Amino acid sequence: MSSNPILALIRKIMQFFQHYTVADEDEWLKMTPSDVNLTLQLLLEEQDRIRAKKINDEDCNHPPQIGLGEEGGTLEGWSLQGVLLLIRHGDRGPMTHVRGIDSVDCGFEGDSVLTRYNHYLTNSSSSTTAGHWMKTGPFHGFPLLPSSPRACLLGQLTQKGVAQLLRVGDVIRQAYAHALALYTRPPAHTSTSSRTTPYNASDTTNIPAMYNTDDIVIYSTRYRRTFQSAMALMFSLIPPEKWQYLQIQESHSLSFCFADCACPQADNLKKQLDKDGKQVLGAHPAIGAIVQWMGATILQNQPTVGQSNPLEVRDAILSHICHDAPLPCRKISLNPQEPRLTSSSTQDPQDVINIDQDDITFNQAPPNTEEPDDVDPTGDQEPDIEGCVEKSHVAALMSYTQWAGLKEWKSLKMRQQGLLRAYGFLRNIVGYMLKMISGDKVKFVLYSGHDKTMEYLMAALALSSETPFIPYASRLAFEVYKSDKDTQFYFRLLYNGQDVTNTIALCEGGKSLSVPRGIRGDRANLCPIENIIRFLHDDYFLPLNATNFKDACLAQRDGYF
């Protein structure tokens, strides 16, 4: 094989695409230098395109991508008793003030379900008035739709976010509505087939059949985006006549900790994780320079001293990526002391290939700022020149945050923080599981939360993931089953439609059953409910060297963790 470094780089790129064969190399050796350079350029452009598409698909979770996975189905010999569903809210505006965000169109058109939902809310006079929820409770007066159909407002749900949750609701309807009898309407008190006059509040002799909402429990944090996401999902799941009578309960914490919230050690672990993250970024100064430059380009309130937060910059740039907006630009000063960043036209291709590795290095050359030939250098000119965020910058940021995030995700501190933050939530989930298997009316429980809500719970369950980031409109479902042969009760765990039951420690290996699902020969994994009860009562605090929540939260001694 040739030792030519350019050919070696082409070989590495082709391996990235999984298209490499030894026979290809014989053809490359016949290329002229110009052909080699052209091939390299085309391959790098294709690599950038694939990476950009992966970011767009995985992080944005566009509505057309949302579909029925392995949820539900017919499990021979088993009856579905109930479902507990945790969701992350849908697409939203950035969490920090972003320059030029007014130019980004966060609307979503051409979706018939979204159009129907908008029409229903603006024309219904039952539980909504002008698109606001008017039932008594903690969310009285909350708007059901984003206040602007196109603007990316700070931390607010977008129309695209509404469309995402309408799709998720349809998935849940297909999977569970029939099995849980969510459409069952109690019989009317008297026959109404011959009635010719409308119903009114004073007439109690012939009350029409009403849907019962006792079988549904809904929790949401007190944010518009989580409330609106929950209501959009439920609109697709149940009939509008039942939807308008729903009762929404408030979770006072984004971790849904309920009665087990105050935990100093969880706060301490968060500070340690933040400190570790800064140290990791400090060990990669080239990435730090890119993050700093992107932050100065995008964020209105970038810190005057210190390093920009890569996650804040990532969140801000997603507002452009997820809405197909051009990457932002800014005026930059010709200050030789200012960090100089690589443009896609001058960056060393080897750096792009090694972006996921620890020894990441980037040439710190400035963006291409050459004046066009037709500009008179002696004329009046602006003191600043345009500099734009480029695809190579985004690729560097996304690759670094993915790598650093996975490193944190697999750390002991992250597991410990998840155990402490999610303890109250998991107790609530298990409590509803026990109600479902004891014949309680509750059949469906919805928790409308945030990425951190899901992150803490997944960490507590030691659920592995290929990415540390929770996409918009993600879903985590607990399905509760009863054996038709005896009184054995099992549960099934699904993340974004994928059965992950046997990937968590308390259900892995021989601890789960593999049962037939459907008529296509598929299989489903079922884990005994007693496993999660035993885990919560006996084994939960072992990684924390404690026996109960109070002791684990107060443990401060050096080396205790």
Coordinates of C-alpha atoms in Angstrom, one line a residue, residues 203-410:
D203 CA -81.8 20.3 31.9
T204 CA -80.8 17.3 34.1
T205 CA -83.4 14.8 32.9
N206 CA -81.6 13.7 29.7
I207 CA -77.9 14.0 30.2
P208 CA -75.8 12.9 27.2
A209 CA -73.2 10.2 27.7
M210 CA -70.0 11.8 29.0
Y211 CA -66.5 10.5 28.9
N212 CA -64.9 9.6 32.2
T213 CA -61.4 11.1 32.7
D214 CA -60.6 9.2 35.9
D215 CA -58.5 6.7 33.9
I216 CA -56.0 9.5 32.9
V217 CA -53.5 11.3 35.1
I218 CA -51.4 14.2 33.7
Y219 CA -48.5 16.0 35.3
S220 CA -46.7 19.0 33.8
T221 CA -44.1 21.4 35.0
R222 CA -45.3 25.0 35.2
Y223 CA -43.9 26.0 31.8
R224 CA -46.0 26.9 28.8
R225 CA -43.9 24.5 26.6
T226 CA -44.5 21.5 28.7
F227 CA -48.2 22.2 29.3
Q228 CA -48.8 22.9 25.6
S229 CA -46.9 19.7 24.7
A230 CA -49.0 17.6 27.0
M231 CA -52.3 19.1 25.6
A232 CA -51.2 18.6 22.0
L233 CA -50.4 14.9 22.7
M234 CA -53.6 14.3 24.5
F235 CA -55.6 15.9 21.7
S236 CA -54.3 13.2 19.3
L237 CA -54.8 10.4 21.8
I238 CA -58.4 10.8 23.0
P239 CA -61.6 12.3 21.6
P240 CA -62.0 16.1 21.8
E241 CA -65.1 15.6 24.0
K242 CA -63.0 13.8 26.5
W243 CA -59.9 16.1 26.1
Q244 CA -61.9 19.2 27.2
Y245 CA -62.5 17.6 30.6
L246 CA -58.9 16.7 31.4
Q247 CA -57.4 17.7 34.8
I248 CA -53.8 18.7 34.7
Q249 CA -51.6 18.6 37.8
E250 CA -48.5 20.6 38.4
S251 CA -45.1 19.3 39.1
H252 CA -43.1 21.8 41.1
S253 CA -39.8 20.4 40.0
L254 CA -38.4 19.6 36.5
S255 CA -37.2 16.3 38.0
F256 CA -40.7 15.4 39.2
C257 CA -39.3 14.7 42.6
F258 CA -42.7 15.2 44.4
A259 CA -42.0 14.7 48.1
D260 CA -38.3 13.9 47.8
C261 CA -36.7 17.0 46.4
A262 CA -34.3 18.8 48.8
C263 CA -31.0 17.1 48.3
P264 CA -27.7 19.0 49.0
Q265 CA -25.6 16.2 47.7
A266 CA -27.3 16.3 44.3
D267 CA -26.5 20.0 44.1
N268 CA -22.9 19.3 45.1
L269 CA -22.6 16.6 42.4
K270 CA -24.0 19.0 39.8
K271 CA -21.3 21.5 40.7
Q272 CA -18.6 18.8 40.4
L273 CA -19.9 17.8 37.0
D274 CA -19.9 21.4 35.8
K275 CA -16.3 21.8 37.1
D276 CA -15.2 18.6 35.4
G277 CA -16.8 19.8 32.1
K278 CA -14.9 23.0 32.3
Q279 CA -11.6 21.1 32.9
V280 CA -12.3 18.9 29.9
L281 CA -13.0 21.9 27.7
G282 CA -9.8 23.6 29.0
A283 CA -7.8 20.6 27.8
H284 CA -9.0 21.3 24.2
P285 CA -8.1 25.0 23.6
A286 CA -8.8 24.8 19.9
I287 CA -12.4 23.7 20.6
G288 CA -12.6 26.3 23.3
A289 CA -11.6 29.0 20.7
I290 CA -14.2 27.8 18.3
V291 CA -16.9 27.8 21.0
Q292 CA -15.8 31.3 22.1
W293 CA -16.0 32.7 18.6
M294 CA -19.4 31.0 17.9
G295 CA -20.7 32.3 21.2
A296 CA -19.6 35.9 20.3
T297 CA -21.3 35.5 16.9
I298 CA -24.6 34.0 18.2
L299 CA -25.2 35.0 21.8
Q300 CA -26.2 38.5 22.8
N301 CA -25.1 38.1 26.4
Q302 CA -21.8 36.3 26.0
P303 CA -19.7 36.6 29.2
T304 CA -17.0 39.3 29.0
V305 CA -14.6 37.1 30.9
G306 CA -14.3 33.3 31.0
Q307 CA -15.3 30.6 28.5
S308 CA -18.6 30.4 26.7
N309 CA -20.7 27.4 27.6
P310 CA -20.6 24.9 24.7
L311 CA -24.1 23.6 25.6
E312 CA -25.5 27.2 25.4
V313 CA -23.9 27.7 22.0
R314 CA -25.2 24.3 20.8
D315 CA -28.7 25.1 21.9
A316 CA -28.6 28.4 20.1
I317 CA -27.3 27.0 16.9
L318 CA -30.0 24.3 16.9
S319 CA -32.5 27.0 16.5
H320 CA -31.0 27.7 13.0
I321 CA -30.3 24.0 12.1
C322 CA -33.8 22.7 13.1
H323 CA -35.5 25.4 11.0
D324 CA -33.3 25.2 7.9
A325 CA -32.1 28.8 8.5
P326 CA -28.7 29.9 7.2
L327 CA -25.9 29.8 9.7
P328 CA -25.5 33.2 11.4
C329 CA -22.9 35.8 10.6
R330 CA -21.4 38.8 12.5
K331 CA -19.1 41.7 12.1
I332 CA -15.6 40.7 13.5
S333 CA -12.7 43.0 14.2
L334 CA -9.4 42.8 12.5
N335 CA -7.7 42.5 15.9
P336 CA -4.6 40.3 15.9
Q337 CA -5.3 39.4 19.5
E338 CA -8.7 38.0 18.7
P339 CA -9.0 34.2 18.4
R340 CA -8.6 33.1 14.8
L341 CA -10.8 30.3 13.6
T342 CA -10.8 28.0 10.7
S343 CA -13.1 28.3 7.7
S344 CA -14.3 25.3 5.8
S345 CA -12.1 26.3 2.8
T346 CA -8.8 26.5 4.8
Q347 CA -9.1 23.9 7.5
D348 CA -6.8 21.0 7.5
P349 CA -8.9 18.0 6.4
Q350 CA -7.2 15.7 8.9
D351 CA -8.7 17.8 11.7
V352 CA -12.2 17.0 10.4
I353 CA -11.5 13.3 10.5
N354 CA -10.1 13.3 14.0
I355 CA -12.8 15.6 15.5
D356 CA -14.1 12.8 17.8
Q357 CA -10.7 12.0 19.2
D358 CA -9.0 13.3 22.4
D359 CA -6.1 14.9 20.5
I360 CA -8.3 17.2 18.5
T361 CA -6.3 20.0 16.8
F362 CA -7.6 22.8 14.6
N363 CA -5.6 25.3 12.6
Q364 CA -6.6 28.6 14.1
A365 CA -6.8 30.6 10.8
P366 CA -9.3 33.4 10.4
P367 CA -12.4 33.0 8.2
N368 CA -11.9 34.0 4.6
T369 CA -12.1 37.8 4.6
E370 CA -10.4 38.7 1.3
E371 CA -11.9 41.7 -0.4
P372 CA -13.5 41.0 -3.8
D373 CA -11.5 42.2 -6.8
D374 CA -13.9 45.0 -7.7
V375 CA -13.5 46.8 -4.3
D376 CA -11.3 50.0 -4.3
P377 CA -8.9 49.6 -1.4
T378 CA -8.5 53.4 -1.2
G379 CA -12.2 54.1 -0.9
D380 CA -14.3 54.5 2.3
Q381 CA -14.9 51.1 3.9
E382 CA -16.5 49.7 7.0
P383 CA -13.9 49.1 9.7
D384 CA -15.3 45.6 10.3
I385 CA -15.8 42.7 7.9
E386 CA -18.3 39.9 7.8
G387 CA -17.5 36.5 9.5
C388 CA -19.9 33.6 9.4
V389 CA -20.4 30.4 11.4
E390 CA -19.4 27.6 9.0
K391 CA -20.3 23.9 8.8
S392 CA -16.9 23.0 10.0
H393 CA -17.4 25.0 13.2
V394 CA -20.8 23.3 13.8
A395 CA -19.2 19.9 13.1
A396 CA -16.5 20.7 15.7
L397 CA -19.0 21.9 18.3
M398 CA -21.4 19.0 17.8
S399 CA -18.7 16.4 17.8
Y400 CA -17.1 17.8 20.9
T401 CA -20.3 18.1 22.9
Q402 CA -21.3 14.6 21.8
W403 CA -18.0 13.1 23.0
A404 CA -17.8 15.1 26.2
G405 CA -21.5 14.4 26.9
L406 CA -21.0 10.7 26.6
K407 CA -18.0 10.8 28.8
E408 CA -20.1 12.6 31.5
W409 CA -23.1 10.2 30.9
K410 CA -20.9 7.2 31.7

